[in-house]
Backbone as CSV, one residue per row, in Angstrom:
resi,resn,N_x,N_y,N_z,CA_x,CA_y,CA_z,C_x,C_y,C_z
1,PRO,1.344,61.740,171.649,1.207,62.932,170.934,1.297,62.651,169.521
2,ALA,0.969,63.948,168.765,0.768,63.811,167.331,2.008,63.758,166.547
3,ALA,3.194,64.197,167.091,4.542,64.206,166.461,5.122,62.760,166.382
4,GLU,4.797,61.832,167.298,5.228,60.495,167.414,4.821,59.744,166.099
5,PRO,3.468,59.848,165.687,2.995,59.040,164.672,3.751,59.556,163.398
6,GLU,3.982,60.840,163.245,4.682,61.446,162.072,5.934,60.961,161.869
7,ARG,6.838,60.852,163.126,8.197,60.461,162.945,8.201,59.080,162.560
8,SER,7.161,58.284,163.072,7.309,56.925,162.813,6.869,56.674,161.318
9,ARG,5.950,57.461,160.868,5.502,57.299,159.406,6.783,57.599,158.556
10,ARG,7.521,58.753,158.698,8.586,59.087,157.796,9.868,58.101,157.805
11,ALA,10.062,57.537,159.104,11.048,56.611,159.302,10.608,55.326,158.460
12,ILE,9.347,55.062,158.383,8.951,53.777,157.894,8.894,53.984,156.215
13,ASP,8.573,55.185,155.806,8.336,55.451,154.257,9.858,55.589,153.656
14,VAL,10.868,55.982,154.436,12.122,56.023,153.880,12.816,54.736,153.405
15,PRO,12.972,54.556,152.174,13.626,53.229,151.817,15.035,53.217,152.084
16,VAL,15.627,52.036,152.368,16.987,51.886,152.824,17.610,50.938,151.754
17,GLY,18.868,51.539,151.198,19.758,50.727,150.263,19.105,50.674,148.809
18,GLY,19.995,50.299,147.904,19.617,50.277,146.495,19.527,51.441,145.781
19,ARG,18.654,51.713,144.895,18.511,52.867,144.137,18.047,54.094,144.949
20,ALA,17.259,53.703,146.035,16.693,54.707,146.868,17.844,55.575,147.562
21,ALA,18.909,54.685,148.137,20.014,55.293,148.624,20.728,56.200,147.851
22,ALA,20.979,55.734,146.478,21.790,56.503,145.602,21.036,57.795,145.344
23,ARG,19.742,57.654,145.229,18.944,58.824,144.847,18.873,59.827,146.077
24,LEU,18.959,59.372,147.256,19.080,60.259,148.268,20.587,60.906,148.441
25,GLU,21.493,60.316,147.978,22.927,60.884,148.036,22.888,62.096,146.928
26,ARG,22.285,61.799,145.823,22.240,62.851,144.757,21.474,64.025,145.133
27,GLN,20.289,63.768,145.853,19.517,64.957,146.327,20.453,65.664,147.327
28,ALA,21.156,65.131,148.277,21.817,65.643,149.285,23.031,66.459,148.677
29,ALA,23.650,65.955,147.701,24.796,66.696,146.956,24.262,67.850,146.088
30,GLU,23.006,67.710,145.624,22.362,68.895,145.004,22.071,69.951,145.927
31,ALA,21.455,69.616,146.975,21.227,70.553,148.077,22.362,71.303,148.613
32,ALA,23.600,70.496,148.591,24.755,71.056,149.189,25.338,72.010,148.068
33,ARG,25.230,71.685,146.801,25.694,72.621,145.723,24.971,73.960,145.688
34,LYS,23.501,73.835,145.825,22.845,75.149,145.852,23.152,75.883,147.072
35,LYS,23.318,75.262,148.194,23.717,76.113,149.387,25.181,76.821,149.122
36,SER,26.113,76.011,148.596,27.487,76.661,148.414,27.620,77.540,147.143
37,GLY,26.801,77.454,146.247,26.679,78.073,145.030,27.566,77.599,144.029
38,ARG,27.986,76.278,143.981,28.881,75.480,142.912,28.213,74.336,142.711
39,LYS,28.470,73.697,141.477,27.991,72.600,141.042,28.813,71.438,141.548
40,VAL,28.245,70.413,142.066,28.811,69.254,142.672,28.605,68.069,141.850
41,GLY,29.525,67.432,141.312,29.237,66.176,140.617,28.592,65.183,141.250
42,PRO,28.270,64.068,140.697,27.624,62.931,141.403,28.523,62.302,142.249
43,PRO,28.037,61.586,143.304,29.005,61.015,144.370,29.974,60.051,143.695
44,ASP,29.615,59.400,142.683,30.720,58.288,142.260,31.785,58.871,141.397
45,ARG,31.846,60.139,141.216,33.044,60.796,140.467,33.302,62.154,141.172
46,PRO,34.600,62.621,141.113,34.818,63.775,141.830,34.305,64.969,140.884
47,ALA,34.007,66.099,141.786,33.458,67.271,141.207,34.467,68.042,140.503
48,GLY,34.248,68.636,139.415,35.200,69.394,138.661,34.407,70.483,137.844
49,PRO,35.260,71.230,137.062,34.531,72.329,136.180,33.692,71.806,135.246
50,ALA,32.784,72.482,134.832,31.750,72.208,133.867,32.447,72.088,132.507
51,LEU,32.045,71.059,131.795,32.559,70.804,130.386,32.212,71.861,129.285
52,GLY,31.103,72.508,129.741,30.764,73.615,128.714,30.497,74.913,129.403
53,GLY,30.228,75.939,128.615,29.977,77.267,129.357,31.018,78.254,129.142
54,PRO,30.743,79.389,129.312,31.552,80.593,128.913,32.856,80.561,129.788
55,GLY,32.925,79.932,131.031,34.129,79.899,131.767,35.219,79.024,131.477
56,ARG,34.724,78.042,130.577,35.919,77.071,130.209,36.957,77.476,129.436
57,ASP,36.568,78.303,128.397,37.794,78.940,127.555,38.663,79.901,128.343
58,ASP,38.060,80.688,129.338,38.725,81.499,130.244,39.744,80.798,131.135
59,GLU,39.243,79.683,131.494,40.174,78.864,132.433,41.475,78.317,131.841
60,ARG,41.309,77.875,130.485,42.352,77.401,129.741,43.312,78.309,128.939
61,ARG,42.855,79.642,128.685,43.674,80.472,128.050,44.662,80.935,128.973
62,PRO,45.932,81.115,128.487,47.237,81.545,129.223,46.979,83.014,129.485
63,ASP,47.515,83.357,130.709,47.632,84.677,131.206,48.791,85.361,130.543
64,PRO,48.630,86.614,129.856,49.855,87.378,129.269,50.860,87.708,130.157
65,ALA,50.338,87.911,131.488,51.367,88.196,132.556,52.380,87.126,132.898
66,ASP,51.986,85.803,132.565,52.894,84.809,132.805,54.142,84.805,132.039
67,GLY,54.270,85.663,130.930,55.542,85.687,130.104,55.394,84.810,128.808
68,PRO,56.269,84.986,128.026,56.174,84.168,126.756,56.408,82.577,126.924
69,ARG,55.670,81.862,126.230,55.869,80.479,126.279,57.354,80.048,125.686
70,ARG,57.887,79.081,126.441,59.262,78.638,125.829,59.044,77.270,125.078
71,PHE,59.764,77.277,123.783,59.706,76.302,122.968,60.455,74.918,123.698
72,PRO,60.109,73.957,123.397,60.750,72.803,123.876,62.121,72.754,123.240
73,ARG,63.093,72.148,124.012,64.551,71.987,123.572,64.595,71.185,122.254
74,ARG,63.870,70.133,122.232,63.887,69.324,120.907,63.499,70.150,119.761
75,ALA,62.496,70.999,119.933,62.089,71.778,118.717,63.088,72.751,118.305
76,VAL,63.855,73.410,119.216,64.949,74.261,118.901,66.033,73.545,118.140
77,GLN,66.522,72.165,118.665,67.480,71.484,118.173,67.049,71.122,116.629
78,GLY,65.775,70.790,116.515,65.277,70.279,115.205,65.428,71.590,114.168
79,LEU,65.088,72.669,114.668,65.107,73.876,113.800,66.594,74.239,113.363
80,VAL,67.575,74.183,114.339,68.946,74.475,113.948,69.461,73.526,112.946
81,ALA,69.044,72.153,113.192,69.599,71.214,112.280,69.046,71.315,110.937
82,PHE,67.669,71.850,110.817,67.209,72.195,109.432,67.748,73.311,108.737
83,VAL,68.234,74.303,109.340,68.846,75.387,108.910,70.210,74.996,108.368
84,VAL,70.947,74.274,109.107,72.325,73.778,108.674,72.256,72.871,107.564
85,VAL,71.250,72.028,107.386,71.107,71.069,106.222,70.689,72.085,105.093
86,ALA,69.904,72.977,105.207,69.452,73.891,104.187,70.681,74.672,103.567
87,VAL,71.503,75.308,104.335,72.660,76.069,104.062,73.583,75.162,103.244
88,GLY,73.849,73.900,103.656,74.700,72.890,102.867,74.260,72.565,101.529
89,VAL,72.873,72.412,101.553,72.324,72.186,100.102,72.373,73.156,99.371
90,LEU,72.141,74.384,99.738,72.235,75.587,98.865,73.601,75.826,98.427
91,GLY,74.756,75.577,99.296,76.031,75.759,98.857,76.444,74.819,97.804
92,PHE,76.093,73.555,97.929,76.336,72.487,96.997,75.733,72.774,95.660
93,TRP,74.645,73.367,95.747,73.785,73.573,94.470,74.516,74.648,93.670
94,SER,74.811,75.683,94.406,75.428,77.024,93.873,76.885,76.585,93.219
95,PHE,77.506,75.661,93.877,78.885,75.231,93.305,78.797,74.326,92.078
96,ALA,77.710,73.410,92.126,77.473,72.508,91.075,76.541,73.033,89.970
97,SER,76.200,74.220,90.113,75.219,74.660,88.922,75.795,75.002,87.626
98,PRO,75.162,74.961,86.630,75.804,75.170,85.111,76.370,76.486,85.088
99,GLU,75.848,77.609,85.651,76.327,78.959,85.666,77.837,78.934,86.375
100,ALA,77.789,78.313,87.451,79.093,78.282,88.043,80.258,77.659,87.392
101,GLU,79.837,76.493,86.758,80.737,75.651,85.763,81.315,76.629,84.586
102,GLU,80.269,77.249,84.074,80.543,78.120,82.838,81.465,79.374,83.331
103,THR,81.262,79.930,84.394,82.149,81.005,84.875,83.629,80.455,85.107
104,SER,83.724,79.314,85.730,85.068,78.733,86.025,85.645,78.412,84.841
105,ALA,84.993,78.015,83.746,85.550,77.710,82.471,86.051,78.831,81.653
106,GLN,85.202,79.993,81.880,85.855,81.216,81.243,86.866,81.890,81.858
107,SER,87.241,81.516,83.192,88.288,82.218,84.010,89.588,81.874,83.351
108,PRO,90.486,82.931,82.964,91.890,82.454,82.605,92.689,81.764,83.616
109,VAL,93.383,81.030,83.178,94.428,80.205,84.104,95.825,80.542,83.778
110,THR,96.524,81.102,84.704,97.798,81.448,84.680,98.596,80.187,84.809
111,SER,99.573,80.053,83.811,100.387,78.933,83.835,101.705,79.266,84.508
112,THR,102.151,78.388,85.590,103.308,78.597,86.272,104.316,77.627,85.959
113,ALA,104.142,76.996,84.801,105.207,75.825,84.338,106.351,76.537,84.158
114,PRO,107.620,75.893,84.456,108.921,76.437,83.939,109.190,76.278,82.555
115,ALA,109.888,77.134,82.129,110.400,77.058,80.656,111.335,75.916,80.436
116,PRO,111.171,75.308,79.314,112.064,74.186,79.020,113.647,74.666,79.169
117,SER,114.489,73.622,79.566,115.795,73.885,79.811,116.446,74.463,78.489
118,GLY,117.287,75.532,78.747,118.062,75.871,77.537,117.234,76.942,76.706
119,GLU,115.996,77.260,76.997,115.058,78.164,76.279,114.744,79.329,77.195
120,ALA,115.055,80.447,76.835,114.893,81.499,77.572,113.482,82.237,77.160
121,LEU,112.825,82.745,78.383,111.616,83.271,78.024,111.675,84.780,77.413
122,PRO,110.834,85.095,76.431,111.039,86.443,75.925,110.667,87.522,77.047
123,VAL,111.412,88.583,77.061,111.300,89.698,77.998,110.990,90.901,77.103
124,GLN,109.779,91.498,77.589,109.463,92.782,76.959,110.002,94.152,77.750
125,GLU,110.816,94.734,76.935,111.418,95.942,77.644,110.715,97.080,77.214
126,SER,110.322,98.063,78.040,109.918,99.321,77.702,110.902,100.293,77.323
127,VAL,110.809,100.899,76.212,111.810,101.772,75.651,111.326,103.155,75.667
128,ALA,111.868,104.025,76.428,111.422,105.400,76.505,111.795,106.147,75.276
129,PRO,110.844,107.150,74.889,111.192,107.734,73.632,112.353,108.761,73.907
130,THR,113.261,108.811,72.909,114.486,109.726,73.022,114.438,110.758,71.998
131,ALA,115.151,111.683,72.194,115.034,112.795,71.187,116.037,112.316,70.102
132,GLU,115.883,113.049,68.881,116.585,112.790,67.667,118.008,113.231,67.892
133,LEU,118.964,112.431,67.692,120.417,112.732,67.853,121.011,112.560,66.539
134,THR,121.987,113.462,66.273,122.876,113.082,65.158,123.639,111.767,65.121
135,PRO,123.376,110.897,64.230,124.053,109.613,64.250,125.672,109.871,64.330
136,ALA,126.401,109.001,65.159,127.737,109.071,65.239,128.361,108.341,63.956
137,PRO,129.415,108.887,63.487,129.897,108.393,62.280,130.519,106.979,62.616
138,VAL,130.500,106.113,61.654,131.018,104.719,61.739,132.654,104.753,61.674
139,GLY,133.080,105.565,60.755,134.564,105.627,60.626,134.986,107.098,60.909
140,PRO,136.261,107.313,60.527,136.805,108.766,60.637,136.176,109.576,59.362
141,VAL,135.846,110.852,59.699,135.333,111.720,58.780,136.309,112.845,58.489
142,ARG,136.666,113.019,57.236,137.595,114.035,57.129,137.181,115.047,56.116
143,ALA,137.650,116.236,56.192,137.397,117.375,55.311,138.602,118.055,55.149
144,PRO,138.789,118.762,54.054,139.947,119.468,53.744,139.981,120.867,54.649
145,ILE,141.305,121.376,55.052,141.485,122.266,56.207,142.250,123.412,55.647
146,THR,141.911,124.755,56.017,142.524,125.934,55.490,142.884,126.514,56.898
147,VAL,144.346,126.732,57.103,144.899,127.345,58.321,145.200,128.661,58.076
148,LEU,144.606,129.559,58.901,144.972,131.060,58.800,145.515,131.609,60.088
149,ASN,146.531,132.418,59.952,147.346,132.987,61.095,146.854,134.303,61.392
150,SER,146.353,134.472,62.684,145.708,135.689,63.317,146.786,136.424,64.061
151,THR,148.214,135.847,64.143,149.208,136.582,64.986,150.295,137.038,64.093
152,SER,151.292,137.581,64.834,152.540,138.161,64.188,153.693,137.243,64.060
153,ILE,153.338,135.875,64.542,154.360,134.971,64.483,154.378,134.397,63.146
154,ASN,155.769,134.494,62.531,155.890,134.057,61.165,155.961,132.461,61.128
155,GLY,155.245,131.949,60.061,155.293,130.541,59.881,154.468,129.666,60.890
156,LEU,153.498,130.330,61.712,152.679,129.590,62.669,151.597,128.791,61.852
157,ALA,151.009,129.430,60.893,149.966,128.624,60.066,150.586,127.367,59.496
158,GLY,151.880,127.658,58.987,152.455,126.379,58.342,152.857,125.339,59.216
159,ASP,153.334,125.749,60.412,153.661,124.586,61.444,152.383,123.907,61.942
160,ILE,151.323,124.647,62.053,150.007,124.024,62.455,149.598,123.087,61.408
161,GLY,149.690,123.543,60.117,149.321,122.703,58.952,150.023,121.559,58.759
162,ASP,151.440,121.411,59.038,152.043,120.307,58.909,151.793,119.415,60.077
163,ALA,151.251,119.881,61.205,150.916,118.936,62.222,149.548,118.162,61.863
164,PHE,148.654,118.874,61.204,147.462,118.342,60.764,147.736,117.342,59.640
165,THR,148.736,117.680,58.658,149.015,116.738,57.712,149.485,115.492,58.144
166,GLY,150.446,115.466,59.320,151.029,114.428,59.810,149.995,113.550,60.530
167,GLY,148.932,114.102,60.835,147.833,113.418,61.514,146.729,112.672,60.640
168,GLY,147.115,112.862,59.378,146.216,112.370,58.359,145.100,113.251,57.723
169,TRP,145.355,114.521,57.963,144.322,115.440,57.403,144.908,116.075,56.104
170,GLU,144.066,116.596,55.333,144.359,117.299,54.001,144.420,118.899,54.337
171,VAL,145.497,119.392,54.046,145.629,121.023,54.263,145.772,121.479,52.960
172,THR,144.704,122.246,52.427,144.660,122.901,51.097,145.494,124.179,50.980
173,ARG,145.451,124.947,52.107,146.345,126.191,51.928,146.496,126.897,53.391
174,THR,147.442,127.791,53.609,147.584,128.571,54.626,147.591,130.058,54.213
175,GLY,147.342,130.909,55.232,147.408,132.412,55.002,147.107,133.283,56.168
176,GLU,146.787,134.529,55.965,146.495,135.479,56.950,144.984,135.317,57.318
177,SER,144.677,135.489,58.530,143.240,135.600,58.963,142.657,136.874,58.831
178,PRO,141.348,137.063,58.298,140.731,138.138,58.258,140.111,138.789,59.706
179,VAL,140.296,137.892,60.738,139.706,138.018,61.964,140.935,138.134,62.897
180,GLN,140.868,139.014,63.996,141.893,139.190,64.923,141.342,138.971,66.298
181,ASP,140.133,138.812,66.478,139.515,138.737,67.833,139.322,137.251,68.343
182,VAL,140.115,136.298,67.900,139.946,134.918,68.370,140.988,134.729,69.472
183,ALA,140.451,134.242,70.519,141.150,133.975,71.703,142.154,132.853,71.736
184,THR,141.712,131.687,71.204,142.521,130.453,71.136,142.429,129.874,69.764
185,THR,143.275,128.857,69.377,143.215,128.317,68.057,141.909,127.581,67.967
186,THR,141.132,128.032,67.043,139.663,127.472,66.910,139.438,126.834,65.534
187,VAL,138.651,125.743,65.368,138.205,125.353,64.203,136.827,125.662,63.779
188,TYR,136.606,126.151,62.535,135.222,126.543,62.152,134.770,125.674,61.019
189,PHE,133.377,125.472,61.008,132.811,124.702,59.872,131.641,125.560,59.233
190,THR,131.299,125.145,58.026,130.158,125.868,57.432,128.855,125.534,58.031
191,GLU,128.080,126.420,58.476,126.891,126.178,59.291,125.905,125.321,58.270
192,GLY,125.325,124.446,58.918,124.402,123.444,58.281,124.943,122.359,57.487
193,ASP,126.391,122.116,57.458,126.988,121.061,56.864,127.344,120.093,58.003
194,SER,126.507,119.082,57.992,126.846,118.014,59.205,128.064,117.161,59.028
195,VAL,128.597,117.035,57.676,129.792,116.416,57.494,130.984,117.164,58.096
196,GLN,130.951,118.432,57.767,132.034,119.299,58.232,132.014,119.513,59.732
197,GLN,130.879,119.520,60.334,130.685,119.456,61.804,131.342,118.269,62.399
198,GLN,130.881,117.168,61.864,131.459,115.765,62.391,133.136,115.705,62.173
199,ALA,133.573,116.276,61.084,135.013,116.280,60.856,135.651,117.222,61.804
200,ALA,135.078,118.366,62.100,135.673,119.281,63.107,135.718,118.727,64.428
201,ALA,134.671,118.005,64.779,134.671,117.378,66.171,135.840,116.394,66.261
202,GLN,135.970,115.706,65.282,137.102,114.560,65.321,138.429,115.281,65.191
203,LEU,138.632,116.607,64.715,139.795,117.193,64.713,140.312,117.758,66.123
204,VAL,139.066,118.168,66.705,139.331,118.598,68.102,139.663,117.445,69.054
205,GLU,139.085,116.386,68.722,139.285,115.165,69.670,140.763,114.616,69.415
206,GLN,141.285,114.810,68.246,142.537,114.288,68.021,143.734,115.433,68.410
207,PHE,143.243,116.760,68.335,144.215,117.765,68.730,143.524,118.594,69.993
208,PRO,143.785,118.228,71.144,143.008,118.799,72.115,143.382,120.454,72.321
209,ASP,144.486,120.929,71.614,144.939,122.369,71.697,143.965,123.095,70.763
210,VAL,143.264,122.628,70.175,142.208,123.315,69.077,140.939,123.321,69.736
211,SER,140.329,124.366,69.789,138.993,124.689,70.399,137.917,124.561,69.303
212,GLY,136.613,124.424,69.793,135.492,124.335,68.895,134.869,122.913,68.925
213,PRO,134.109,122.575,68.011,133.970,123.259,66.537,132.848,124.589,66.747
214,VAL,133.025,125.523,65.956,132.020,126.589,65.862,131.733,126.964,64.608
215,PRO,130.561,127.255,64.227,130.075,127.727,62.782,130.898,128.973,62.506
216,ARG,131.190,128.880,61.156,131.995,130.071,60.756,131.111,131.278,60.451
217,TYR,131.553,132.489,61.008,130.732,133.740,60.891,131.404,134.808,59.998
218,PHE,132.487,134.417,59.451,133.289,135.329,58.560,133.517,134.923,57.101
219,GLU,133.877,135.734,56.281,134.155,135.312,54.916,135.831,135.210,54.682
220,VAL,136.192,134.597,53.794,137.575,134.467,53.380,137.765,135.063,51.965
221,ASP,139.074,135.370,51.582,139.137,135.789,50.279,138.813,134.778,49.007
222,GLN,139.198,133.655,49.294,139.084,132.535,48.262,137.904,131.671,48.734
223,ASP,137.410,130.927,47.911,136.265,129.855,48.287,136.951,128.674,49.043
224,VAL,136.534,128.524,50.264,137.092,127.568,51.091,136.126,126.279,51.079
225,PRO,136.538,125.042,50.722,135.792,124.083,50.467,135.515,123.288,51.729
226,GLY,136.231,123.375,52.765,136.095,122.652,54.062,136.285,123.458,55.214
227,LEU,137.185,122.932,56.233,137.138,123.505,57.526,138.189,124.765,57.524
228,VAL,137.932,125.653,58.403,138.922,126.795,58.607,139.434,126.867,60.010
229,VAL,140.726,126.660,60.233,141.450,126.955,61.586,142.026,128.155,61.613
230,VAL,141.759,128.993,62.683,142.219,130.270,62.907,143.377,129.914,64.109
231,ALA,144.622,130.195,63.619,145.698,129.986,64.776,145.987,131.220,65.524
232,THR,146.246,131.001,66.777,146.575,132.060,67.714,147.965,131.525,68.371
233,GLY,148.341,132.438,69.311,149.608,132.098,69.825,149.604,130.928,71.044
234,ASN,148.494,130.399,71.358,148.274,129.606,72.523,148.959,128.144,72.171
235,TRP,149.028,127.879,70.743,149.586,126.641,70.529,150.572,126.552,69.236
236,ARG,151.766,126.157,69.734,152.850,126.107,68.551,153.389,124.786,68.658
237,PRO,153.105,123.986,67.543,153.432,122.633,67.480,155.072,122.496,67.280
């Protein structure tokens, strides 16, 4: 039949081995690729994705759904070490900078060294302002005394005058008092005369039975140069 010579011819025309066999393998691979819709590499190397084309970048780009990429542990350790070194260098520079030295030089230094033995440190005492006071007399202040009797007791003014004289006072005269409304024996001084006021205070201190001192508010018959004592019946020396 006619099919037998054709089969025999094709079998004879097909070369076997060498380059012809390799070419047949490539043709078979190409036919298989076209049938499956994907490119198949040559038989001597494994098939893989194409080196070029729009699909190459899409295959290598990471998917956002996969989450953030984690840095390697060595990179994190290196970053921490760099920060620590930078902080140390910055602190040393700020301490050793000229501005820091100038500030430390201008800062006052409080000395806590003890004082030499036998030498006391000066102490500043705060003194509060005080009102003006009449200076106290250094010694006894004396003034002449006039003793006036405001009672009906005879010789009372003389007896009191003698007591004053015995205490070191000068009694110039005795007599009757022009005032009768005095409750106790009282010493009077001329108002505005500080010497008489001090003398009257010392007289009261020496003779506690005498009251006062009180500024004199009445006049006497004769000019009285000093203190006036009005005697009453509460004290009889």
